[in-house]
Each structure stands twice: as structure tokens, then as C-alpha cells.
PDB file of C-alpha atoms in Angstrom:
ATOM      1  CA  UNK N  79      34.843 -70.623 125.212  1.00  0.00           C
ATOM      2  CA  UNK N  80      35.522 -67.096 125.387  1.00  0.00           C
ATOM      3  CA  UNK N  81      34.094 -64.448 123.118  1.00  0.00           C
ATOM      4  CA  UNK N  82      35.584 -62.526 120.756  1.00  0.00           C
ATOM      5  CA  UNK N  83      35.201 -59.542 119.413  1.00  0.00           C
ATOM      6  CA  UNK N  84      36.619 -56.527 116.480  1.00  0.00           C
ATOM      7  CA  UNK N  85      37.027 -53.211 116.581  1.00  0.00           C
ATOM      8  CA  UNK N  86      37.492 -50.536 113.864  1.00  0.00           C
ATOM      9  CA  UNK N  87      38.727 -47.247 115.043  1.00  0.00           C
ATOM     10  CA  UNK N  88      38.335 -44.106 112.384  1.00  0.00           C
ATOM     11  CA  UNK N  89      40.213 -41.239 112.989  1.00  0.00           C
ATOM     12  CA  UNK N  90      40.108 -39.077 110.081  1.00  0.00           C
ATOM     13  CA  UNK N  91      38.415 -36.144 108.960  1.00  0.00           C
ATOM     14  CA  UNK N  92      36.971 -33.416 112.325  1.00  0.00           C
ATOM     15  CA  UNK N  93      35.394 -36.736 114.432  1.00  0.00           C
ATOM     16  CA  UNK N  94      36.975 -39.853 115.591  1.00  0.00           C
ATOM     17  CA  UNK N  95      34.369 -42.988 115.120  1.00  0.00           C
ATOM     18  CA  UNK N  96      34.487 -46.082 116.146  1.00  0.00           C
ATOM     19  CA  UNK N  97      32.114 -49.786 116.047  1.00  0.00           C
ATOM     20  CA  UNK N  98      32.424 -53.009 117.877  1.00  0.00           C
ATOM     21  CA  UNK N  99      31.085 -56.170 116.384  1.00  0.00           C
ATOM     22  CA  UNK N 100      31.372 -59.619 116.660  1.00  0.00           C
ATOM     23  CA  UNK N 101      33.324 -62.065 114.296  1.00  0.00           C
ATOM     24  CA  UNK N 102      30.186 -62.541 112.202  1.00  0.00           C
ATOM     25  CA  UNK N 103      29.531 -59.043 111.571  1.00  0.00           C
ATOM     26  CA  UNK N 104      27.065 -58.263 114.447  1.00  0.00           C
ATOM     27  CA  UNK N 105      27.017 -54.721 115.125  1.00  0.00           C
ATOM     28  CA  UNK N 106      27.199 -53.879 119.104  1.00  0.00           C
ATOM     29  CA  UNK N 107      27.732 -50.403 119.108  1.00  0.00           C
ATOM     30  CA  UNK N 108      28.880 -46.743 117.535  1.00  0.00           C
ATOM     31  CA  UNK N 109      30.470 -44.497 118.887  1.00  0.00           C
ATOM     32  CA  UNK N 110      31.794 -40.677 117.969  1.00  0.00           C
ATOM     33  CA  UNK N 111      34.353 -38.470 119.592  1.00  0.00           C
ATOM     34  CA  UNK N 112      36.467 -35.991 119.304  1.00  0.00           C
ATOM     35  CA  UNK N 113      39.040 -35.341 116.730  1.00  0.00           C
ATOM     36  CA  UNK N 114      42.566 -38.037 117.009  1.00  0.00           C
ATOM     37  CA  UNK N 115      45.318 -36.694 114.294  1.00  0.00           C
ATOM     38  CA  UNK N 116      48.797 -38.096 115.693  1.00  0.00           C
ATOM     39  CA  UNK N 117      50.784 -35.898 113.994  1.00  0.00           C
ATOM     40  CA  UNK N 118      49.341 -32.999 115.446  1.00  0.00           C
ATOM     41  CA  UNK N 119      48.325 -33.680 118.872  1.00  0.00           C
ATOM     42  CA  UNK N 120      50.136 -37.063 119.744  1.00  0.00           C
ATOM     43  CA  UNK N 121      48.827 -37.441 122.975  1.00  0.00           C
ATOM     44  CA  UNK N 122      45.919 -35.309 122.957  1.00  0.00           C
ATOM     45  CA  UNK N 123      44.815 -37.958 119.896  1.00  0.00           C
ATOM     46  CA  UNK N 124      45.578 -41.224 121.978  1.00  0.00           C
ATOM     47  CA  UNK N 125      43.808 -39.800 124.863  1.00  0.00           C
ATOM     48  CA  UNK N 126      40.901 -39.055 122.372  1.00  0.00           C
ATOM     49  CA  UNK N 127      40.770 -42.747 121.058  1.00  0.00           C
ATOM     50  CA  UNK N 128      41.256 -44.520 124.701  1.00  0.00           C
ATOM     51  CA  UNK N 129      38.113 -42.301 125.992  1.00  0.00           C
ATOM     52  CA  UNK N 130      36.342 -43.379 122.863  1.00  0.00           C
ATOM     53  CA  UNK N 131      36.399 -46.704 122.747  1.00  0.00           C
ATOM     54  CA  UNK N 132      35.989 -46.796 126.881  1.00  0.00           C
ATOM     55  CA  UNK N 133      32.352 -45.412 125.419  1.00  0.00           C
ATOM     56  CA  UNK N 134      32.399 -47.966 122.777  1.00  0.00           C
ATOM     57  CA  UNK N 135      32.345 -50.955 125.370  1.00  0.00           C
ATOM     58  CA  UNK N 136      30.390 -48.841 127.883  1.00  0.00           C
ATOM     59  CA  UNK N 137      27.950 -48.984 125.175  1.00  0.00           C
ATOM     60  CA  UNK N 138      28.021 -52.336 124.094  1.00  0.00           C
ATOM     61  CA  UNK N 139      27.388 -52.969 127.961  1.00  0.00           C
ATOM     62  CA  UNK N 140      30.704 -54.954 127.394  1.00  0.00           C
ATOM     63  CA  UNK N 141      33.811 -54.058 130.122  1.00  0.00           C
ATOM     64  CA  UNK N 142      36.654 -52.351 128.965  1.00  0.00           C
ATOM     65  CA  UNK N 143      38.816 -55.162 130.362  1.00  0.00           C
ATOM     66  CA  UNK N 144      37.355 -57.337 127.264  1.00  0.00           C
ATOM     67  CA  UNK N 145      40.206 -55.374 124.960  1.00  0.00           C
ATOM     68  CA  UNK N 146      41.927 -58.413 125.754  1.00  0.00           C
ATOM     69  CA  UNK N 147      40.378 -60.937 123.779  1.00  0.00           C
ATOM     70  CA  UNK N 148      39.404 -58.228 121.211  1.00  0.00           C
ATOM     71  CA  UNK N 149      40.864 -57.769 117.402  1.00  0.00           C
ATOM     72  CA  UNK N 150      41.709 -53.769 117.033  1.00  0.00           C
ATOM     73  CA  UNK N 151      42.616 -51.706 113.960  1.00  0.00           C
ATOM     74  CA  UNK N 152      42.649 -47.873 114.147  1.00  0.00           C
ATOM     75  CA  UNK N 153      43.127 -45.759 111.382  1.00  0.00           C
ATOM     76  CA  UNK N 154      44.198 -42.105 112.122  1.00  0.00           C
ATOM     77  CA  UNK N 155      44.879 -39.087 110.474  1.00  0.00           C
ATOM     78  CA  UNK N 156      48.909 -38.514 110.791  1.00  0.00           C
ATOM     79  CA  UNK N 157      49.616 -41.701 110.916  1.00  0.00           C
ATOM     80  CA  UNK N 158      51.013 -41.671 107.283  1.00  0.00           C
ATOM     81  CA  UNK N 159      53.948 -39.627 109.036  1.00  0.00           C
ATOM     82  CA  UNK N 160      56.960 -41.932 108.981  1.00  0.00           C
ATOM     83  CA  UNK N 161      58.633 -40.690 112.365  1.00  0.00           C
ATOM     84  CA  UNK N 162      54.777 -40.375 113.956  1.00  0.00           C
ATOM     85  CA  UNK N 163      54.142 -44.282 112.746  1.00  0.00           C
ATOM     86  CA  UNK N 164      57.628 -45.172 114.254  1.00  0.00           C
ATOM     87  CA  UNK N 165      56.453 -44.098 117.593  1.00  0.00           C
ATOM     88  CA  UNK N 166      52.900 -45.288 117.153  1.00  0.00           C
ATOM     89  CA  UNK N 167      54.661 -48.566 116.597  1.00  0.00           C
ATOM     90  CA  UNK N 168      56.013 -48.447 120.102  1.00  0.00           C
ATOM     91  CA  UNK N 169      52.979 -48.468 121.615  1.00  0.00           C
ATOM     92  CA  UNK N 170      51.618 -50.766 124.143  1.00  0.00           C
ATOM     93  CA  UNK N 171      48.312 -52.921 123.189  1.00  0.00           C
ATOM     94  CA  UNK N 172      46.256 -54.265 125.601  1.00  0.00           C
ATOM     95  CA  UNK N 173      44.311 -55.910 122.685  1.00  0.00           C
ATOM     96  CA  UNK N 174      44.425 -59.593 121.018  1.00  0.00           C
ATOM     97  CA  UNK N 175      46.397 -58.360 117.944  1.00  0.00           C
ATOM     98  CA  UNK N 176      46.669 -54.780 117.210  1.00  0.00           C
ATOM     99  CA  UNK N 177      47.331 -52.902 114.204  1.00  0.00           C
ATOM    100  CA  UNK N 178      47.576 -48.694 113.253  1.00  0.00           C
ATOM    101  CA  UNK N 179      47.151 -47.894 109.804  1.00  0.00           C
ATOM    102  CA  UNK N 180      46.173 -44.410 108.174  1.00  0.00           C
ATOM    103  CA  UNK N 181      42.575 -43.317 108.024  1.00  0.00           C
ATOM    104  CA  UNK N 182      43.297 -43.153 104.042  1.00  0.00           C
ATOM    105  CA  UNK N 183      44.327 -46.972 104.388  1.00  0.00           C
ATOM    106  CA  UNK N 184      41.011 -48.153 105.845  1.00  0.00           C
ATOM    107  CA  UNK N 185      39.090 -45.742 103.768  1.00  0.00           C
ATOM    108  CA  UNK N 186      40.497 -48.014 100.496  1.00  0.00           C
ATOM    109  CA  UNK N 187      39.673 -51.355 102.092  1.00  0.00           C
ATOM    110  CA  UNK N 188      36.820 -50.564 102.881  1.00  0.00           C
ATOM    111  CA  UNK N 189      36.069 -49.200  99.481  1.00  0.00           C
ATOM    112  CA  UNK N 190      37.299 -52.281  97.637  1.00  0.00           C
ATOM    113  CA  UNK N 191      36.316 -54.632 100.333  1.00  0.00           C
ATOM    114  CA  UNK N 192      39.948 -55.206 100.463  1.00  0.00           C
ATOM    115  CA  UNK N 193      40.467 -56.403  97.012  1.00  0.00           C
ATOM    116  CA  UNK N 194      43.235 -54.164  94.780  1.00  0.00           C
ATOM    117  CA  UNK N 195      42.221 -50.390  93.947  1.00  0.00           C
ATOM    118  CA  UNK N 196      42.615 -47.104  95.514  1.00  0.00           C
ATOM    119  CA  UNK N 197      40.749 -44.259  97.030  1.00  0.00           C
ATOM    120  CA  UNK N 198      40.970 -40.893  97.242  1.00  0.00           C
ATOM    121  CA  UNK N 199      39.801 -38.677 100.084  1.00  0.00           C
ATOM    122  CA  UNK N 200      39.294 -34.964  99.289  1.00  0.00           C
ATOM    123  CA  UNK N 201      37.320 -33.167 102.604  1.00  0.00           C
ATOM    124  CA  UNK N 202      39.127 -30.418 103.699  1.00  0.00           C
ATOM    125  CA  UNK N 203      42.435 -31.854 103.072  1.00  0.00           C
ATOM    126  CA  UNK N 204      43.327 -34.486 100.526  1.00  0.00           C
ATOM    127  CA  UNK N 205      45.124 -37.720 100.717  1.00  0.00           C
ATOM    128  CA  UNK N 206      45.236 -40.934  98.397  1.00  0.00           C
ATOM    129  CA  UNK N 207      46.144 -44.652  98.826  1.00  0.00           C
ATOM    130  CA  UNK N 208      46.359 -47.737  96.709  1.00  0.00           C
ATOM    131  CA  UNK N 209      46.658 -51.213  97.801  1.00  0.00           C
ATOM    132  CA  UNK N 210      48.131 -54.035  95.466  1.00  0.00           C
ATOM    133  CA  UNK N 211      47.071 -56.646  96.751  1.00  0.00           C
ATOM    134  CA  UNK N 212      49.878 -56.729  99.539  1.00  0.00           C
ATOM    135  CA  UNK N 213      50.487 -53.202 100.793  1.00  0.00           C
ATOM    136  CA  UNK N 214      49.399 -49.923 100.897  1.00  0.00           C
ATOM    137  CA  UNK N 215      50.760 -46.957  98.565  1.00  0.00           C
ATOM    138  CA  UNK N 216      50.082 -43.417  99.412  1.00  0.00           C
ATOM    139  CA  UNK N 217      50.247 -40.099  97.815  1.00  0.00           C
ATOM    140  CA  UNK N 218      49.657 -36.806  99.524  1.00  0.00           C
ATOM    141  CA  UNK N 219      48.373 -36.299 103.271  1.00  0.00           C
ATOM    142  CA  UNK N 220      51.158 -33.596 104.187  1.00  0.00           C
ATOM    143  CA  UNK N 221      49.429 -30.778 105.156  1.00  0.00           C
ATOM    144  CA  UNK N 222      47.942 -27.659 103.635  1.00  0.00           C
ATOM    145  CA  UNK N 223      51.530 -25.989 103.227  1.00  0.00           C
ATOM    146  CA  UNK N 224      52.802 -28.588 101.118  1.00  0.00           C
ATOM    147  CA  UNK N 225      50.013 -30.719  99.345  1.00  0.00           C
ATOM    148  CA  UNK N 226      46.250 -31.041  99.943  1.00  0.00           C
ATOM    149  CA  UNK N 227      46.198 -30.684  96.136  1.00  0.00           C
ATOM    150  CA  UNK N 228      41.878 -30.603  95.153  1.00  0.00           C
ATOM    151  CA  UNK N 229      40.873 -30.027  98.759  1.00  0.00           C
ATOM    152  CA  UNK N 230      38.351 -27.883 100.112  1.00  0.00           C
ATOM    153  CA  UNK N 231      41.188 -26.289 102.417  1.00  0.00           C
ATOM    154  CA  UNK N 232      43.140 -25.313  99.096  1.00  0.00           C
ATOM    155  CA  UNK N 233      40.334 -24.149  97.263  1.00  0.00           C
ATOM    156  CA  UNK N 234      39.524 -21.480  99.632  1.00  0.00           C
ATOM    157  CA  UNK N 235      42.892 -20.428  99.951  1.00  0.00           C
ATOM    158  CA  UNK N 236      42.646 -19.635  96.087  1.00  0.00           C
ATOM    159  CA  UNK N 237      39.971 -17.826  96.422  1.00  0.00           C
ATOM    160  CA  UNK N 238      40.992 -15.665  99.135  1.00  0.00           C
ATOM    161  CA  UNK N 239      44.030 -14.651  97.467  1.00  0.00           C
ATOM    162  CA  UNK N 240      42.132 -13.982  94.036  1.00  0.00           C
ATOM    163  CA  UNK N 241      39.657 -11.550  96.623  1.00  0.00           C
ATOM    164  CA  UNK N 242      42.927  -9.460  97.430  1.00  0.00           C
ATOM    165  CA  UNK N 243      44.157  -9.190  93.888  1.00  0.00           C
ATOM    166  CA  UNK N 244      40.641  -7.642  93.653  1.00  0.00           C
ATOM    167  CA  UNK N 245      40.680  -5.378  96.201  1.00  0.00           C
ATOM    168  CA  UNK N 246      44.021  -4.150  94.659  1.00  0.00           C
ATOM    169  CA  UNK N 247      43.021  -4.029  91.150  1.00  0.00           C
ATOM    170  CA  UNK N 248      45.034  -6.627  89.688  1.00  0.00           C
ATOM    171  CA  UNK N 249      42.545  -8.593  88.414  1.00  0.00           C
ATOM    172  CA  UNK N 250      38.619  -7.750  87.381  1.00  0.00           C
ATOM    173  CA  UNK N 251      36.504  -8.099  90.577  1.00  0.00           C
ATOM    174  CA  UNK N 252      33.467 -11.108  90.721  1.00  0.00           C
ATOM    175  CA  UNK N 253      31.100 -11.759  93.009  1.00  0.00           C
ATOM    176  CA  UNK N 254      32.805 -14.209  94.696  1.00  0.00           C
ATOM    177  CA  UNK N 255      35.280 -11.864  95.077  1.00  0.00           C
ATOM    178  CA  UNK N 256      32.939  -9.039  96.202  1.00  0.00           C
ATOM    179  CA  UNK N 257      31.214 -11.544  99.031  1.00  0.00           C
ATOM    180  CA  UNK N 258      34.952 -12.727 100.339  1.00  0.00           C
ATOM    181  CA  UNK N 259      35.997  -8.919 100.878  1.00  0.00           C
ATOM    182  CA  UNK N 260      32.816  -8.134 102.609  1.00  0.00           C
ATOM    183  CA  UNK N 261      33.363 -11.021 104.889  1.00  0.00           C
ATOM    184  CA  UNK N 262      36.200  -9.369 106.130  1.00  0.00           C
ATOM    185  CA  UNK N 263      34.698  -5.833 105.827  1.00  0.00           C
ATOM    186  CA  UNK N 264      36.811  -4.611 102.227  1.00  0.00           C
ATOM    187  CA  UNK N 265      40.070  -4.867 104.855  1.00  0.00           C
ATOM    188  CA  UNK N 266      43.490  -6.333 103.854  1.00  0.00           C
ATOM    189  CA  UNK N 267      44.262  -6.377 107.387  1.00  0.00           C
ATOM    190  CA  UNK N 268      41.819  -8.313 108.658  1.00  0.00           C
ATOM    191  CA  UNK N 269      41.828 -10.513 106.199  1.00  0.00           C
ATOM    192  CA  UNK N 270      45.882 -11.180 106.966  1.00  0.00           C
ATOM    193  CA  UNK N 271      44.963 -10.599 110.583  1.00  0.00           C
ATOM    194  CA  UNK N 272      42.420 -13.977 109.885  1.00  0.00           C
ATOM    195  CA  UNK N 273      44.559 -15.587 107.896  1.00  0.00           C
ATOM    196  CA  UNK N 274      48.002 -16.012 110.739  1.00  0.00           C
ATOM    197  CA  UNK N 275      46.106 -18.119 112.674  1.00  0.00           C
ATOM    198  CA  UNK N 276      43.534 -19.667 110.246  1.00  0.00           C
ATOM    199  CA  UNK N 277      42.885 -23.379 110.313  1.00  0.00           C
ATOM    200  CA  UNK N 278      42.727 -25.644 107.286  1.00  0.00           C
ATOM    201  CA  UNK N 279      38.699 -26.010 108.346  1.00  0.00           C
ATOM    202  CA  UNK N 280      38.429 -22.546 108.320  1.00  0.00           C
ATOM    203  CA  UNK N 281      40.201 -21.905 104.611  1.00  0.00           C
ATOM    204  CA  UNK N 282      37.884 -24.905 103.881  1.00  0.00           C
ATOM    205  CA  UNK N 283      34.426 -23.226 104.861  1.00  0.00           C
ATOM    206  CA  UNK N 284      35.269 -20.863 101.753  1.00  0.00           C
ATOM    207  CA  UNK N 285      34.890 -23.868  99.262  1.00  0.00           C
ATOM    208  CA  UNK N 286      30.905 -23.723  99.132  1.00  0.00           C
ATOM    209  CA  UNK N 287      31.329 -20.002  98.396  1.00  0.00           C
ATOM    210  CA  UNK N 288      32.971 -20.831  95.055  1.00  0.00           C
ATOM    211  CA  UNK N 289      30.604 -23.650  94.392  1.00  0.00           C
ATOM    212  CA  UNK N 290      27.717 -21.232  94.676  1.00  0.00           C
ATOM    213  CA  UNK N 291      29.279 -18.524  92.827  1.00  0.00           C
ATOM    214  CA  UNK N 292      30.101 -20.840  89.907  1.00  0.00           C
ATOM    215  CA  UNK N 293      26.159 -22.007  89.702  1.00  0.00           C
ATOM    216  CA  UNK N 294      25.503 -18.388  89.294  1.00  0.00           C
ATOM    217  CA  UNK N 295      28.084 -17.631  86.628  1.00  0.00           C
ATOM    218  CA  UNK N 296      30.966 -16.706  87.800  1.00  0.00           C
ATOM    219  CA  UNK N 297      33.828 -17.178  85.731  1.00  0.00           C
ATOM    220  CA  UNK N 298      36.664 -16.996  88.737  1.00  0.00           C
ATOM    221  CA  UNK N 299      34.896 -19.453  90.353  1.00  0.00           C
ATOM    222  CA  UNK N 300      34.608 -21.596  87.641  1.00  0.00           C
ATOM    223  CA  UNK N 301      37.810 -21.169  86.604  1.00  0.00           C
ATOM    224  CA  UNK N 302      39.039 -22.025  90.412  1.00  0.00           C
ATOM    225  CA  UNK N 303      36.512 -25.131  90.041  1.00  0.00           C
ATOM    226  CA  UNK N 304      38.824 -26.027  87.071  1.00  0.00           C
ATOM    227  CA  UNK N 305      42.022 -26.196  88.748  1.00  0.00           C
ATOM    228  CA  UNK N 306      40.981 -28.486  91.646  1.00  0.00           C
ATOM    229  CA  UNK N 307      39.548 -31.043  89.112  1.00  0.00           C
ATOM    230  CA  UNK N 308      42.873 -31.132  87.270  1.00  0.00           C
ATOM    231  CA  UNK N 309      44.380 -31.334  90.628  1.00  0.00           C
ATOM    232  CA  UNK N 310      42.379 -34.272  91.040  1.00  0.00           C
ATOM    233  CA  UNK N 311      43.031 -35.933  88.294  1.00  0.00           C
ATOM    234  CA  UNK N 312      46.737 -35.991  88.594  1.00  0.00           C
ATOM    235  CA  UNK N 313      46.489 -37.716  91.942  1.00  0.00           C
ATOM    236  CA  UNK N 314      43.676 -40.464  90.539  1.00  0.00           C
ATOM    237  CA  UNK N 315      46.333 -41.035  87.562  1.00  0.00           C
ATOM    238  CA  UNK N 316      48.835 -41.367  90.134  1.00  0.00           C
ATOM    239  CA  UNK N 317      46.649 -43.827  91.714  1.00  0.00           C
ATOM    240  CA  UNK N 318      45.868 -45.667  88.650  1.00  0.00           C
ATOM    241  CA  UNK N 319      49.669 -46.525  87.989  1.00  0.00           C
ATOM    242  CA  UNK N 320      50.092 -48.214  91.679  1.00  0.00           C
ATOM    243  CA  UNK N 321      46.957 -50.606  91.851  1.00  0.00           C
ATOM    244  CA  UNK N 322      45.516 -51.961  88.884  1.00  0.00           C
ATOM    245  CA  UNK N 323      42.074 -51.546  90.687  1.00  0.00           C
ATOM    246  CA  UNK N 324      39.064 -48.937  90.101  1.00  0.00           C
ATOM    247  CA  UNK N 325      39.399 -45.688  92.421  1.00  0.00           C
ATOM    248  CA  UNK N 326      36.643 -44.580  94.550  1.00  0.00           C
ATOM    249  CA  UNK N 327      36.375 -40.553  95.134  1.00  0.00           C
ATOM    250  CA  UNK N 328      35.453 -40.018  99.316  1.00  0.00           C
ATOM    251  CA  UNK N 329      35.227 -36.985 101.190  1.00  0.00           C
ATOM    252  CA  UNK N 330      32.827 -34.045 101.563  1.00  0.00           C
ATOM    253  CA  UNK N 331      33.824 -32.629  98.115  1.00  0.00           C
ATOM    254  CA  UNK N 332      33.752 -36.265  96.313  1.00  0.00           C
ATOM    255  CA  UNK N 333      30.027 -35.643  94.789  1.00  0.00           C
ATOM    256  CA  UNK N 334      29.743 -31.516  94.152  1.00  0.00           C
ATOM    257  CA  UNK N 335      33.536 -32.096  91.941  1.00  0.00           C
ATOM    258  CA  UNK N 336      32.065 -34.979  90.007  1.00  0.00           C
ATOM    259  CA  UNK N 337      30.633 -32.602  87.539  1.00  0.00           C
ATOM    260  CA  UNK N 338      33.921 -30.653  87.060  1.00  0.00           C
ATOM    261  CA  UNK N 339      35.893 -33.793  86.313  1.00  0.00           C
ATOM    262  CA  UNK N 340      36.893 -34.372  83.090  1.00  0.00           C
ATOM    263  CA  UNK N 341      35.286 -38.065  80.912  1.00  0.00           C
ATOM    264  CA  UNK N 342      38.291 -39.676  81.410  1.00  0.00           C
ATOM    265  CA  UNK N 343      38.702 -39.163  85.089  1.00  0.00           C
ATOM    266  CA  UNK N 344      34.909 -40.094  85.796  1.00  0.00           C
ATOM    267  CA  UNK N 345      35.344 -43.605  83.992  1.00  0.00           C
ATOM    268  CA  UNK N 346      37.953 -44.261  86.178  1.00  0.00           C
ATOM    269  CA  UNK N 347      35.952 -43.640  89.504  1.00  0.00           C
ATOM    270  CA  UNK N 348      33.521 -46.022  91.093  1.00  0.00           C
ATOM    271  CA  UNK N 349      30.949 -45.640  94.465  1.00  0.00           C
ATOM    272  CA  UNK N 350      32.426 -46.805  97.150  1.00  0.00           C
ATOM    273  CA  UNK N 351      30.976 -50.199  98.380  1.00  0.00           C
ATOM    274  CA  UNK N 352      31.835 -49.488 101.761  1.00  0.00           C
ATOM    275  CA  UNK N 353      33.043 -46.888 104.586  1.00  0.00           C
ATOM    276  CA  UNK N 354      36.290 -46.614 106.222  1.00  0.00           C
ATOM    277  CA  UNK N 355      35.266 -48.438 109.642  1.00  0.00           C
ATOM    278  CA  UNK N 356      34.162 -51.802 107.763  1.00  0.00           C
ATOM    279  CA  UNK N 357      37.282 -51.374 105.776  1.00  0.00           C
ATOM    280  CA  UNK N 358      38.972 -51.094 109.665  1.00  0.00           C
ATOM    281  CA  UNK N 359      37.000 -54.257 110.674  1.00  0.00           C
ATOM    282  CA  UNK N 360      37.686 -56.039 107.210  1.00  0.00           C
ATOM    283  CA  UNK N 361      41.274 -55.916 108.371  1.00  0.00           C
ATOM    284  CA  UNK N 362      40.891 -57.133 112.066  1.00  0.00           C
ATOM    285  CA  UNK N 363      38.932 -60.206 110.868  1.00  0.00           C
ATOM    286  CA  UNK N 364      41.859 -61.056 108.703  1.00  0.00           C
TER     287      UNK N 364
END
């Protein structure tokens, strides 16, 4: 009898990660790559996945050949794109049964160990999903132009633009403030210079600066804190209206925001019982 064998494929967030394991559970390998966001970079992304789980099987000292009698689910960043998930949809599969779901959709079943509830990711972008029981809902996961609302990536955007208004007097300078501007050497320019071709990482890697500043007292900081909690809470109420389940907070800024959430909120919001590639491989074995 031939063997078989699952796959979970994570694609959010800066890495792409993957782990093969046998029906039972039984780990074989791990494996991390580069970065797969459809949206984005389309083919760049599937060419990131393919070479990633060719490592996967290298590792498991399994062939690549074995896709064939193997149970896939991959859950990437862009995905939740309608006209991206129509072509991803097109795609040839080499596996036993395939499926392509966001990385926000495996994130929640692996939460909830695929029973009803939600989960919200908030990293350097933001992005929520519920599932019901029979489907997945989502809310956000379009980008730092148009939502991210209580992400990293927004935060520092804040911040940046309260470090001009500063510089030009408008409102009462901080130290937060006072570090941003001497990042960029007390220069407007540079700072707009920066800011034309800055990614959503690199408005991110301003977050920690207002989490430090707050510890020491500052009030823009704190205030800034504020407003991404409240942004927070608008997408967990969201949330709480689709799937009668409890919400888990993931992401990089899940456990320094707890703090800044209001009672209400934190009641709400449970550990997550597991991580997005045994929610992946939750889903293959069914």
C-alpha cells in the first residue's frame, strides 16, 4: 500500500514555512524560505513555494515525485485578493487533493483547531478571519494604503507624521518625536526622500520606538498606543459578530498591545492553541 503523506504550506508574514507529516501527525521535516505574497509577486511567490517544498521532501529524504500521493494546503499572503484567488484557482496540482487558502485562514484553524472562532493577525500588517463552522469570513488584509488598521506598519506611519508636525511646530515636540527626526538627521527631505519608496516593514521597524517611548512617559506615544488598541478592537468586534467563537490575537504585536487593550476586548481574546501550519495540516487531513 502506498504511503501517504500532508503538507501545510505558510506563506504569511516576511518567511514562507512549510512541514511534512504523515497522516498520524508524524513530523518529517521543516522547512523556511523566502517570502510568497501572490498579490505582489505572483510568480516570484509560486517560484518561492515550489523551491520550498522541493527542500521540504529533500529533507524528509522523500522524492519530490511523492507530491502525488501527498494531501497539500498552502496558505499565502494575497491570496484573500478575489482576482489573485481566481487565478490561483487555475493552477495546476501535481498533488492528491490540493487546496489555497489565505495565511489568515490557516492561522484561525489552527487557532481553534478548526472548531468556530476567529483570529486576528496584527505583525506588520493586519488581517482578520472568522470561520462558522462552514467557511471562512475575512476583514482587512488590503494593504497599508487602505487598511492594516492596529498594525505595526500603521503605527509607525503615525508616528512619523506626528515627528514632522514637530519639526514644524504644530504640535509640542516628545522624545519620540526628537529620536524619529534625528533618524533622519532634523531633515523633511530625507524623511520624504525615505518615505517614496518605504516598505510596510520599514514603516513597521518604527513601532518599537513608540513602545519604548511610551514605557518612559511619553504622552504621544501613549496616546498613538491608544489609537491602535481601539483600532483593534473594532476589528475583534467585527470578528465577534461573524463566528460565535473566542478570538485569538497573533502576530508580532499580539503580546506588547495586550496591555493597551481595553477589559472588554481582553475577555474576548484567548491563546492560541495552535500555529498556522497545523491549522494548514488540520485542513489536509480533512
Amino acid at each position: 500500500m502506498q504511503s501517504e503523506y500532508l503538507l501545510g504550506v505558510d506563506g504569511g508574514g516576511t518567511h514562507c514555512r512549510s512541514r511534512l507529516t504523515t497522516p498520524d501527525g508524524t513530523v518529517l521535516s521543516e522547512c523556511t524560505g523566502s517570502a510568497a505574497n501572490v498579490y505582489s509577486d505572483y510568480e516570484g511567490a509560486l517560484k518561492n513555494v515550489n523551491h520550498l517544498i522541493d527542500n521540504t521532501f529533500h529533507a524528509a529524504r522523500l522524492s519530490p515525485s511523492l507530491r502525488c500521493q501527498t494531501h497539500a494546503v498552502w496558505g499565502l499572503a494575497g491570496a484573500n485578493v478575489p482576482s489573485t484567488a481566481k487565478r490561483l484557482q487555475q493552477l495546476p496540482s501535481s498533488f492528491a487533493s490540493f487546496s489555497l487558502l489565505s495565511d489568515v485562514d490557516i492561522a484561525c484553524a489552527g487557532a481553534h483547531q478548526g472548531k468556530p472562532g476567529a483570529v486576528l493577525i496584527v505583525g506588520t500588517g493586519s488581517q482578520g478571519a472568522a470561520w462558522d463552522g462552514s467557511r471562512f469570513h475575512r476583514v482587512g488584509g488590503w494593504g497599508l494604503t487602505l487598511a492594516d488598521q492596529g498594525s505595526g506598519a500603521q503605527l509607525g506611519l503615525r508616528a512619523l507624521r506626528k515627528a514632522l508636525l514637530a519639526h514644524e511646530g504644530v504640535i509640542a515636540a516628545t522624545s519620540l518625536t526628537d529620536a524619529i527626526l534625528q533618524h533622519f538627521s532634523h531633515s523633511p527631505e530625507a524623511l520624504l526622500a525615505w518615505s517614496k519608496t518605504a516598505t510596510p516593514g520599514e514603516w513597521g521597524q518604527f513601532a518599537p520606538w513608540v513602545f519604548s517611548a511610551s514605557r518612559q512617559g511619553d504622552e504621544l506615544a501613549s496616546s498613538l498606543l491608544a489609537e491602535t488598541s481601539a483600532e483593534i478592537t473594532l476589528l475583534t468586534d467585527a470578528l465577534a459578530r461573524i463566528s460565535p467563537g473566542a478570538i485569538s490575537l497573533m502576530g508580532g504585536l499580539a503580546e506588547p498591545l495586550q496591555p493597551w487593550l481595553s477589559a472588554a476586548t481582553r475577555q474576548k481574546i484567548v491563546p492560541a492553541q495552535q500555529d498556522a501550519l497545523a491549522g494548514a495540516l488540520l485542513l489536509a487531513r480533512r
